[in-house]
Amino acid sequence: MSAVTEQQVIEALSKVKEPELGRNLVSLGMIQGIQIDGGKIGFTLVLTTPACPLTDVMDKDAKAAVGALPGVKEVNIKWDSKVPTDARIADRLGGQFKNTVAVSSGKGGVGKTTVSVNLAVALAQAGATVGLLDADIYGPNVPIMLGVDKAPKPREGKLIPAYAHGLRVMSIGFLVPPDQPMIWRGPMIHSAIRQFLNDVDWGNPDYLIIDLPPGTGDAQLTLAQSVPLTGAIIVTTPQEVALADAVKGYATFEKLEVDILGIIENMGPYTDPQTGQTIAFFGAGGGKRMAERLNVPFLGTIPLDPNIREGGDAGKPVVAERPNSPAAQMFKKIAREVAAKISVLNLAE
Ligand SMILES: Nc1ncnc2c1ncn2[C@@H]1O[C@H](COP(=O)(O)OP(=O)(O)OP(=O)(O)O)[C@@H](O)[C@H]1O
Ligand SMILES: [Mg+2]
């Protein structure tokens, strides 16, 4: 029997769909370096994100398709990834970052910074390059939550971000003494946020996570005008009073025509690992109900877990410190889902 040709392998793989994007692996440019050695076939599958949630499905489907060709005895897949750039960002701020995700809420104190930090660390752990911009110029909390306080030094006219837990990090907290109150007038907010986007040497990370101040004011508007946002995440707590504010947060991004990647419910029910008892301190299920009402994706519930608060205060994000805890697992699941949704926005049919 004559050996399989490269053309046959390509044809077989062009019938395999990327499950999330709904397009075939070949048309997405995901197949590279096909090698044929008699009945042994090898190739590299280049994912659209290293934090891909569905590699198992693609592994199975691609092996089945190529394995069904006559004479094929073995199929070996190597994995790689290349995150696509949001075309609107490439046009305006090419080379600074590939995708931007704003983390927002209507209400203060619901866990935006906690979510931003842990999602960023989860994406970096999955192998993505990640920047974290603390856009909360009134109360910058990212330095504490990551345990960094070093002022970045300028190089060739640009600020170098700090580096912590695998992230490139920038915060006004690096530039202003921590106990000094910050009084900002509108134009100053504009220029501060613009500088963080333009004058920091971000080095083109796959994802720039942007931690916003509470509310729906100036910072949100400036941000949306200064950089195309690939998407926004809304954080809420489960109870009704917080939900009402979260709806306002949603409406702001809707007006600004920013895609909502989904809603995260934070401070949800916690199950004590010792006793097995579940406590729903702020109630349960409100985030999911709100997502259904607004017809946006629900990304998941993070439990109200004392380890999250301790990790935040100690500069040790729970995802890095207790990677196997239910809270960390949920952050990682949400991070993969967010990465997949960004790929869909950039590449889906
Ligand atoms: N799931 C959780 N379990 C326990 N504590 C949490 C959880 N999420 C956040 N916290 C704690 O709640 C406090 C507020 O969280 P965080 O600072 O992330 O909220 P925020 O929305 O960014 O607040 P602000 O509006 O002031 O910026 C912090 O002390 C944090 O450690
Ligand atoms: Mg915050």
PDB file of N, CA, C and O and ligand atoms in Angstrom, residues 105 107-115 136 139 141 145 211-214 266-268 302-306 308-310 312-313, ligand 1:
ATOM      1  N   SER A 105     -17.535  46.409  37.893  1.00  0.00           N
ATOM      2  CA  SER A 105     -18.743  46.123  38.677  1.00  0.00           C
ATOM      3  C   SER A 105     -19.404  47.452  38.934  1.00  0.00           C
ATOM      4  O   SER A 105     -18.745  48.493  38.903  1.00  0.00           O
ATOM      5  N   LYS A 107     -20.857  48.093  41.832  1.00  0.00           N
ATOM      6  CA  LYS A 107     -20.705  48.306  43.263  1.00  0.00           C
ATOM      7  C   LYS A 107     -19.253  48.091  43.687  1.00  0.00           C
ATOM      8  O   LYS A 107     -18.546  47.271  43.112  1.00  0.00           O
ATOM      9  N   GLY A 108     -18.844  48.817  44.720  1.00  0.00           N
ATOM     10  CA  GLY A 108     -17.491  48.645  45.242  1.00  0.00           C
ATOM     11  C   GLY A 108     -17.382  47.421  46.134  1.00  0.00           C
ATOM     12  O   GLY A 108     -18.385  46.946  46.685  1.00  0.00           O
ATOM     13  N   GLY A 109     -16.169  46.921  46.264  1.00  0.00           N
ATOM     14  CA  GLY A 109     -15.896  45.878  47.243  1.00  0.00           C
ATOM     15  C   GLY A 109     -16.438  44.497  46.937  1.00  0.00           C
ATOM     16  O   GLY A 109     -16.467  43.641  47.813  1.00  0.00           O
ATOM     17  N   VAL A 110     -16.862  44.257  45.703  1.00  0.00           N
ATOM     18  CA  VAL A 110     -17.426  42.934  45.383  1.00  0.00           C
ATOM     19  C   VAL A 110     -16.356  41.940  44.941  1.00  0.00           C
ATOM     20  O   VAL A 110     -16.644  40.759  44.768  1.00  0.00           O
ATOM     21  N   GLY A 111     -15.128  42.436  44.745  1.00  0.00           N
ATOM     22  CA  GLY A 111     -14.044  41.508  44.419  1.00  0.00           C
ATOM     23  C   GLY A 111     -13.445  41.662  43.023  1.00  0.00           C
ATOM     24  O   GLY A 111     -12.849  40.720  42.505  1.00  0.00           O
ATOM     25  N   LYS A 112     -13.565  42.856  42.435  1.00  0.00           N
ATOM     26  CA  LYS A 112     -12.979  43.077  41.102  1.00  0.00           C
ATOM     27  C   LYS A 112     -11.486  42.813  41.093  1.00  0.00           C
ATOM     28  O   LYS A 112     -10.955  42.144  40.220  1.00  0.00           O
ATOM     29  N   THR A 113     -10.794  43.395  42.089  1.00  0.00           N
ATOM     30  CA  THR A 113      -9.336  43.268  42.103  1.00  0.00           C
ATOM     31  C   THR A 113      -8.934  41.816  42.359  1.00  0.00           C
ATOM     32  O   THR A 113      -8.032  41.286  41.698  1.00  0.00           O
ATOM     33  N   THR A 114      -9.644  41.174  43.272  1.00  0.00           N
ATOM     34  CA  THR A 114      -9.384  39.761  43.558  1.00  0.00           C
ATOM     35  C   THR A 114      -9.561  38.920  42.292  1.00  0.00           C
ATOM     36  O   THR A 114      -8.735  38.064  41.982  1.00  0.00           O
ATOM     37  N   VAL A 115     -10.649  39.180  41.579  1.00  0.00           N
ATOM     38  CA  VAL A 115     -10.922  38.433  40.351  1.00  0.00           C
ATOM     39  C   VAL A 115      -9.861  38.754  39.294  1.00  0.00           C
ATOM     40  O   VAL A 115      -9.318  37.852  38.654  1.00  0.00           O
ATOM     41  N   ASP A 136      -7.503  51.383  38.859  1.00  0.00           N
ATOM     42  CA  ASP A 136      -8.145  52.029  39.999  1.00  0.00           C
ATOM     43  C   ASP A 136      -7.185  53.064  40.568  1.00  0.00           C
ATOM     44  O   ASP A 136      -6.377  52.782  41.446  1.00  0.00           O
ATOM     45  N   GLY A 139      -7.939  54.048  44.469  1.00  0.00           N
ATOM     46  CA  GLY A 139      -7.567  53.108  45.523  1.00  0.00           C
ATOM     47  C   GLY A 139      -6.885  51.892  44.920  1.00  0.00           C
ATOM     48  O   GLY A 139      -7.465  50.821  44.819  1.00  0.00           O
ATOM     49  N   ASN A 141      -5.239  48.658  44.575  1.00  0.00           N
ATOM     50  CA  ASN A 141      -5.054  47.523  45.479  1.00  0.00           C
ATOM     51  C   ASN A 141      -4.217  46.400  44.877  1.00  0.00           C
ATOM     52  O   ASN A 141      -3.852  45.459  45.572  1.00  0.00           O
ATOM     53  N   MET A 145      -2.221  43.052  46.637  1.00  0.00           N
ATOM     54  CA  MET A 145      -2.707  41.690  46.364  1.00  0.00           C
ATOM     55  C   MET A 145      -1.669  40.830  45.654  1.00  0.00           C
ATOM     56  O   MET A 145      -1.761  39.607  45.676  1.00  0.00           O
ATOM     57  N   ASP A 211      -8.074  46.124  35.806  1.00  0.00           N
ATOM     58  CA  ASP A 211      -8.876  46.180  37.039  1.00  0.00           C
ATOM     59  C   ASP A 211      -9.415  47.600  37.193  1.00  0.00           C
ATOM     60  O   ASP A 211      -8.656  48.544  37.381  1.00  0.00           O
ATOM     61  N   LEU A 212     -10.728  47.747  37.128  1.00  0.00           N
ATOM     62  CA  LEU A 212     -11.337  49.083  37.153  1.00  0.00           C
ATOM     63  C   LEU A 212     -11.748  49.507  38.553  1.00  0.00           C
ATOM     64  O   LEU A 212     -11.999  48.656  39.414  1.00  0.00           O
ATOM     65  N   PRO A 213     -11.840  50.813  38.781  1.00  0.00           N
ATOM     66  CA  PRO A 213     -12.433  51.278  40.040  1.00  0.00           C
ATOM     67  C   PRO A 213     -13.929  50.972  40.039  1.00  0.00           C
ATOM     68  O   PRO A 213     -14.502  50.723  38.987  1.00  0.00           O
ATOM     69  N   PRO A 214     -14.555  51.008  41.234  1.00  0.00           N
ATOM     70  CA  PRO A 214     -15.993  50.744  41.271  1.00  0.00           C
ATOM     71  C   PRO A 214     -16.766  51.835  40.541  1.00  0.00           C
ATOM     72  O   PRO A 214     -16.284  52.953  40.382  1.00  0.00           O
ATOM     73  N   ASN A 266     -19.173  36.492  42.727  1.00  0.00           N
ATOM     74  CA  ASN A 266     -18.124  36.328  43.743  1.00  0.00           C
ATOM     75  C   ASN A 266     -18.757  36.322  45.130  1.00  0.00           C
ATOM     76  O   ASN A 266     -19.858  36.834  45.317  1.00  0.00           O
ATOM     77  N   MET A 267     -18.037  35.743  46.084  1.00  0.00           N
ATOM     78  CA  MET A 267     -18.514  35.633  47.470  1.00  0.00           C
ATOM     79  C   MET A 267     -19.773  34.773  47.546  1.00  0.00           C
ATOM     80  O   MET A 267     -20.701  35.059  48.301  1.00  0.00           O
ATOM     81  N   GLY A 268     -19.806  33.730  46.756  1.00  0.00           N
ATOM     82  CA  GLY A 268     -20.912  32.779  46.756  1.00  0.00           C
ATOM     83  C   GLY A 268     -20.769  31.772  47.886  1.00  0.00           C
ATOM     84  O   GLY A 268     -19.880  31.888  48.739  1.00  0.00           O
ATOM     85  N   ILE A 302     -17.478  32.105  42.491  1.00  0.00           N
ATOM     86  CA  ILE A 302     -16.311  31.969  43.365  1.00  0.00           C
ATOM     87  C   ILE A 302     -16.823  31.971  44.799  1.00  0.00           C
ATOM     88  O   ILE A 302     -17.564  32.879  45.186  1.00  0.00           O
ATOM     89  N   PRO A 303     -16.448  30.983  45.606  1.00  0.00           N
ATOM     90  CA  PRO A 303     -16.958  30.952  46.982  1.00  0.00           C
ATOM     91  C   PRO A 303     -16.383  32.074  47.854  1.00  0.00           C
ATOM     92  O   PRO A 303     -15.282  32.566  47.581  1.00  0.00           O
ATOM     93  N   LEU A 304     -17.151  32.461  48.872  1.00  0.00           N
ATOM     94  CA  LEU A 304     -16.621  33.362  49.910  1.00  0.00           C
ATOM     95  C   LEU A 304     -15.721  32.501  50.793  1.00  0.00           C
ATOM     96  O   LEU A 304     -16.186  31.727  51.613  1.00  0.00           O
ATOM     97  N   ASP A 305     -14.406  32.643  50.584  1.00  0.00           N
ATOM     98  CA  ASP A 305     -13.455  31.716  51.184  1.00  0.00           C
ATOM     99  C   ASP A 305     -12.397  32.522  51.944  1.00  0.00           C
ATOM    100  O   ASP A 305     -11.747  33.388  51.357  1.00  0.00           O
ATOM    101  N   PRO A 306     -12.247  32.274  53.249  1.00  0.00           N
ATOM    102  CA  PRO A 306     -11.271  33.049  54.031  1.00  0.00           C
ATOM    103  C   PRO A 306      -9.870  33.010  53.421  1.00  0.00           C
ATOM    104  O   PRO A 306      -9.108  33.972  53.536  1.00  0.00           O
ATOM    105  N   ILE A 308      -9.099  33.272  50.358  1.00  0.00           N
ATOM    106  CA  ILE A 308      -9.001  34.287  49.296  1.00  0.00           C
ATOM    107  C   ILE A 308      -8.641  35.626  49.924  1.00  0.00           C
ATOM    108  O   ILE A 308      -7.755  36.341  49.442  1.00  0.00           O
ATOM    109  N   ARG A 309      -9.303  35.951  51.018  1.00  0.00           N
ATOM    110  CA  ARG A 309      -9.033  37.227  51.696  1.00  0.00           C
ATOM    111  C   ARG A 309      -7.611  37.243  52.256  1.00  0.00           C
ATOM    112  O   ARG A 309      -6.864  38.191  52.061  1.00  0.00           O
ATOM    113  N   GLU A 310      -7.227  36.162  52.904  1.00  0.00           N
ATOM    114  CA  GLU A 310      -5.863  36.100  53.461  1.00  0.00           C
ATOM    115  C   GLU A 310      -4.819  36.218  52.359  1.00  0.00           C
ATOM    116  O   GLU A 310      -3.835  36.944  52.496  1.00  0.00           O
ATOM    117  N   GLY A 312      -5.164  37.653  49.535  1.00  0.00           N
ATOM    118  CA  GLY A 312      -5.185  39.022  49.022  1.00  0.00           C
ATOM    119  C   GLY A 312      -4.363  39.951  49.899  1.00  0.00           C
ATOM    120  O   GLY A 312      -3.542  40.732  49.411  1.00  0.00           O
ATOM    121  N   ASP A 313      -4.542  39.826  51.191  1.00  0.00           N
ATOM    122  CA  ASP A 313      -3.815  40.700  52.121  1.00  0.00           C
ATOM    123  C   ASP A 313      -2.318  40.395  52.133  1.00  0.00           C
ATOM    124  O   ASP A 313      -1.490  41.270  52.355  1.00  0.00           O
TER     125      ASP A 313
HETATM  126  N1  LIG B   1     -14.395  35.237  47.311  1.00  0.00           N
HETATM  127  C1  LIG B   1     -13.884  35.905  48.343  1.00  0.00           C
HETATM  128  N2  LIG B   1     -13.773  35.327  49.556  1.00  0.00           N
HETATM  129  C2  LIG B   1     -13.268  36.013  50.631  1.00  0.00           C
HETATM  130  N3  LIG B   1     -12.837  37.260  50.565  1.00  0.00           N
HETATM  131  C3  LIG B   1     -12.906  37.886  49.368  1.00  0.00           C
HETATM  132  C4  LIG B   1     -13.425  37.248  48.198  1.00  0.00           C
HETATM  133  N4  LIG B   1     -13.364  38.124  47.156  1.00  0.00           N
HETATM  134  C5  LIG B   1     -12.821  39.248  47.656  1.00  0.00           C
HETATM  135  N5  LIG B   1     -12.557  39.126  48.979  1.00  0.00           N
HETATM  136  C6  LIG B   1     -12.016  40.136  49.877  1.00  0.00           C
HETATM  137  O1  LIG B   1     -12.934  41.219  49.912  1.00  0.00           O
HETATM  138  C7  LIG B   1     -12.272  42.462  49.922  1.00  0.00           C
HETATM  139  C8  LIG B   1     -12.686  43.279  48.704  1.00  0.00           C
HETATM  140  O2  LIG B   1     -12.235  42.629  47.531  1.00  0.00           O
HETATM  141  P1  LIG B   1     -11.612  43.448  46.320  1.00  0.00           P
HETATM  142  O3  LIG B   1     -10.670  44.482  46.808  1.00  0.00           O
HETATM  143  O4  LIG B   1     -11.123  42.459  45.325  1.00  0.00           O
HETATM  144  O5  LIG B   1     -12.933  44.158  45.775  1.00  0.00           O
HETATM  145  P2  LIG B   1     -13.055  45.326  44.715  1.00  0.00           P
HETATM  146  O6  LIG B   1     -14.362  45.136  44.019  1.00  0.00           O
HETATM  147  O7  LIG B   1     -11.852  45.395  43.871  1.00  0.00           O
HETATM  148  O8  LIG B   1     -13.118  46.593  45.661  1.00  0.00           O
HETATM  149  P3  LIG B   1     -13.047  48.162  45.234  1.00  0.00           P
HETATM  150  O9  LIG B   1     -14.388  48.470  44.694  1.00  0.00           O
HETATM  151  O10 LIG B   1     -12.716  48.848  46.496  1.00  0.00           O
HETATM  152  O11 LIG B   1     -11.973  48.263  44.186  1.00  0.00           O
HETATM  153  C9  LIG B   1     -10.786  42.114  49.944  1.00  0.00           C
HETATM  154  O12 LIG B   1     -10.349  42.117  51.268  1.00  0.00           O
HETATM  155  C10 LIG B   1     -10.713  40.710  49.379  1.00  0.00           C
HETATM  156  O13 LIG B   1      -9.612  39.977  49.857  1.00  0.00           O
END
